[in-house]
Short mmCIF file of C-alpha atoms in Angstrom, two decimals:
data_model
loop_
_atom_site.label_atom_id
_atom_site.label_comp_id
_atom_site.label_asym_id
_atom_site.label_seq_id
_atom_site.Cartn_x
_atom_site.Cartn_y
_atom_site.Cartn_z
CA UNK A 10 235.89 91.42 -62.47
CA UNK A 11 236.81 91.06 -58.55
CA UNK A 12 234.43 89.87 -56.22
CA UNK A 13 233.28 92.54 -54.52
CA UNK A 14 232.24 94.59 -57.95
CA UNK A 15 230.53 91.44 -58.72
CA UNK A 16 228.72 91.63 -55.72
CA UNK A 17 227.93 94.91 -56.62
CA UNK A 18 226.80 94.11 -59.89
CA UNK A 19 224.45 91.13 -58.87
CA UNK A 20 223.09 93.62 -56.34
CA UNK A 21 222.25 96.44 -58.95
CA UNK A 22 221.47 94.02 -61.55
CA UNK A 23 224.20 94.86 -63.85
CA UNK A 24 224.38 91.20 -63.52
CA UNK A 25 221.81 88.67 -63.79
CA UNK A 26 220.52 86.76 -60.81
CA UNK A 27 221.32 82.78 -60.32
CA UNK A 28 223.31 80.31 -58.96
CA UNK A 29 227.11 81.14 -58.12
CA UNK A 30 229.98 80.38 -56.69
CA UNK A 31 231.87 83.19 -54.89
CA UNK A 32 235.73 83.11 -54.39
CA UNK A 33 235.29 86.62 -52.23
CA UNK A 34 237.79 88.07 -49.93
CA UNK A 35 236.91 87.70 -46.32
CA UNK A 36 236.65 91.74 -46.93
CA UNK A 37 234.04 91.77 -49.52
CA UNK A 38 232.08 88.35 -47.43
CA UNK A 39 232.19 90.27 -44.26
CA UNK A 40 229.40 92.88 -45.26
CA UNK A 41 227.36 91.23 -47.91
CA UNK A 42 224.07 91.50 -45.99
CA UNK A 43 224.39 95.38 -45.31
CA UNK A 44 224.83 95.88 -49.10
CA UNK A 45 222.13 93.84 -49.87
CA UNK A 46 219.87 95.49 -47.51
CA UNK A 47 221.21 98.81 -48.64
CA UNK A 48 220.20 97.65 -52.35
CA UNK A 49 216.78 96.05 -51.20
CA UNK A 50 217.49 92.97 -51.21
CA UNK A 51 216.54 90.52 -48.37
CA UNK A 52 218.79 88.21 -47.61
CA UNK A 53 219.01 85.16 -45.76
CA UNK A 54 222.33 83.59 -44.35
CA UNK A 55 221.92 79.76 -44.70
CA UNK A 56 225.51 78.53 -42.67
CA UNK A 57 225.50 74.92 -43.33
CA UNK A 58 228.94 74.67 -41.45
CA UNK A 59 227.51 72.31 -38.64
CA UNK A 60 224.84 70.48 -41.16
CA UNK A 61 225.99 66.77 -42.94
CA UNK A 62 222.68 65.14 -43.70
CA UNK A 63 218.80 66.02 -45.24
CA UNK A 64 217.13 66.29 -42.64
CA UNK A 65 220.03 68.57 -40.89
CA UNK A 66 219.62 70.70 -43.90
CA UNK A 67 216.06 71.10 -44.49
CA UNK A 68 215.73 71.80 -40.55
CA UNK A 69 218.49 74.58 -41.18
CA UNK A 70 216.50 75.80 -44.33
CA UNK A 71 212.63 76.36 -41.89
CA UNK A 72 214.82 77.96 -39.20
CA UNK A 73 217.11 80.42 -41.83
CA UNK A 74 214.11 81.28 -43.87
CA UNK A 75 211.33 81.21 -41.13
CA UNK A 76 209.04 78.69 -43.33
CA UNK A 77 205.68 78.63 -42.31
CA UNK A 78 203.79 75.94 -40.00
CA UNK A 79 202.99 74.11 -43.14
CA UNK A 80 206.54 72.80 -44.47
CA UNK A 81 206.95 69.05 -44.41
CA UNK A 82 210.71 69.21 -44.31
CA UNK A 83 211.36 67.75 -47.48
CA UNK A 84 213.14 68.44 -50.87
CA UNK A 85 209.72 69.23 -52.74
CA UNK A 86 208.60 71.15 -49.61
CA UNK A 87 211.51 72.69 -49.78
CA UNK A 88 211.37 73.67 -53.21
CA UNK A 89 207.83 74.80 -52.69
CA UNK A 90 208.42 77.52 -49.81
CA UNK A 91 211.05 78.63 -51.85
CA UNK A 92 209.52 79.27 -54.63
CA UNK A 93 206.79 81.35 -52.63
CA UNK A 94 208.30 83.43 -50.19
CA UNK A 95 205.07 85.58 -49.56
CA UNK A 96 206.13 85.62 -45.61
CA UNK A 97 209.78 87.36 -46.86
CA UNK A 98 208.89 90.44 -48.71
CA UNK A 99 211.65 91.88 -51.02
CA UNK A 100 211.80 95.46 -52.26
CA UNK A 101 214.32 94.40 -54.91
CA UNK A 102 215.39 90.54 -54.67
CA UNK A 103 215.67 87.82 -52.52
CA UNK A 104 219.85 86.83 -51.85
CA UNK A 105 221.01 83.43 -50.11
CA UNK A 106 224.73 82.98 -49.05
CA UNK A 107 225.02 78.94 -48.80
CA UNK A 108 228.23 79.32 -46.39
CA UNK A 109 229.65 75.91 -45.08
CA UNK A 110 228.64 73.79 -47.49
CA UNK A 111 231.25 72.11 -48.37
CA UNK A 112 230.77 69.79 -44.91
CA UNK A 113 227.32 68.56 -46.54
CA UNK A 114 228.92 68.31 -49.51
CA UNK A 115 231.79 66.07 -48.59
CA UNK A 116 229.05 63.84 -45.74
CA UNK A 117 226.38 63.57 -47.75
CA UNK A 118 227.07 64.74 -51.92
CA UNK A 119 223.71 63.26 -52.99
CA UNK A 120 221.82 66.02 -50.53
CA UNK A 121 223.79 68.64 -51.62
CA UNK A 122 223.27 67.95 -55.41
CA UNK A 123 219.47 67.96 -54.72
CA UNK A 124 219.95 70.95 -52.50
CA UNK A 125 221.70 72.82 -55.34
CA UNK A 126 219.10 71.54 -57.91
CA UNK A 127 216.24 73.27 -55.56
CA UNK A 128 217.96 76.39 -54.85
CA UNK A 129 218.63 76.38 -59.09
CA UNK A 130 214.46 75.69 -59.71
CA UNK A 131 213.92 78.84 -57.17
CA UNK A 132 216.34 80.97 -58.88
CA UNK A 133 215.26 80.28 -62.49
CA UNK A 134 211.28 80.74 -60.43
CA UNK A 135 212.14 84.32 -59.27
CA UNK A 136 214.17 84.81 -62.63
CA UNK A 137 211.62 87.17 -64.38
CA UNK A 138 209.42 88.58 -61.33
CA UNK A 139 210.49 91.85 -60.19
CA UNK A 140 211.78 90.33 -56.89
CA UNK A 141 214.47 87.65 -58.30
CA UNK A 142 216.40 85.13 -56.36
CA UNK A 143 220.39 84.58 -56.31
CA UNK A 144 221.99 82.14 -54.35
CA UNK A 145 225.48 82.41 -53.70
CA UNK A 146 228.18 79.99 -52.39
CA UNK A 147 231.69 81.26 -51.45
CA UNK A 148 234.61 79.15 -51.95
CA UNK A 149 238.31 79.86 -50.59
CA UNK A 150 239.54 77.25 -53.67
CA UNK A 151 237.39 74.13 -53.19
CA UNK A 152 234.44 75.19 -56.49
CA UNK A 153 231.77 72.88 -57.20
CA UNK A 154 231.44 71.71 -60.37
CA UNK A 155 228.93 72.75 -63.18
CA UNK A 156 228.05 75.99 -61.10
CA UNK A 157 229.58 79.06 -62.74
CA UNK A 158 231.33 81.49 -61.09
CA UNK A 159 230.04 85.09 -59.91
CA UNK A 160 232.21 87.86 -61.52
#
């Protein structure tokens, strides 16, 4: 299956939510938030490209996702806000593109381990709700290890 039509599948849930890499064509990447939003999903475009620490990260993460007042900019807050969501209403299912994050994950690999262990606790959160979570990373040939591939 190509990437777009797994795109498509993940957003009709042909396929089931979680955490992916995606090798898609700059085609398919260009207008993944207009077929979300077409679908119902809301999505959120977390571009790491300029982020190579924590604290870079989590700051990106409040901004991206609009986190309430209350998030203490840390993994478990982190994990916390995204596990709730209750300010980011979704008719259908909550997507996250991770773009750029290979430059976190070459400066700082522990961070983005634990940043792909929260966004996996969120996912498998949202897993059975009727709003689910998938988070997506592409790749253009560099894939991360131990996360499968969509499509």
């Amino acid at each position: 299956m190509d990437a777009d039509r797994a795109l498509t599948g993940l957003l009709t849930g042909r396929l089931k939510p979680g955490l992916y890499q995606w090798r898609a064509p700059a085609t398919a990447a260009a207008g993944w938030w207009e077929r979300a939003a077409e679908e119902g999903w809301r999505s959120f475009d977390l571009d790491a490209g300029s982020v190579h620490d924590k604290e870079g990260f989590l700051r990106l993460c409040a901004r991206v996702f609009d986190f309430p007042e209350y998030y203490g900019e840390n993994w478990d807050a982190l994990e916390d806000c995204l596990t709730d969501l209750s300010w980011a209403p979704a008719r259908r299912g909550h997507l996250v593109v991770f773009r750029g994050w290979d430059g976190l994950a070459e400066a700082d690999q522990a961070s983005f381990r634990t940043a792909l262990d929260v966004f996996a606790e969120a996912v498998e959160s949202w897993r059975d709700t009727g709003t689910p979570m998938a988070v997506l990373l592409p790749t253009a040939g560099v894939e991360v290890a131990g996360i499968p591939r969509l499509g």
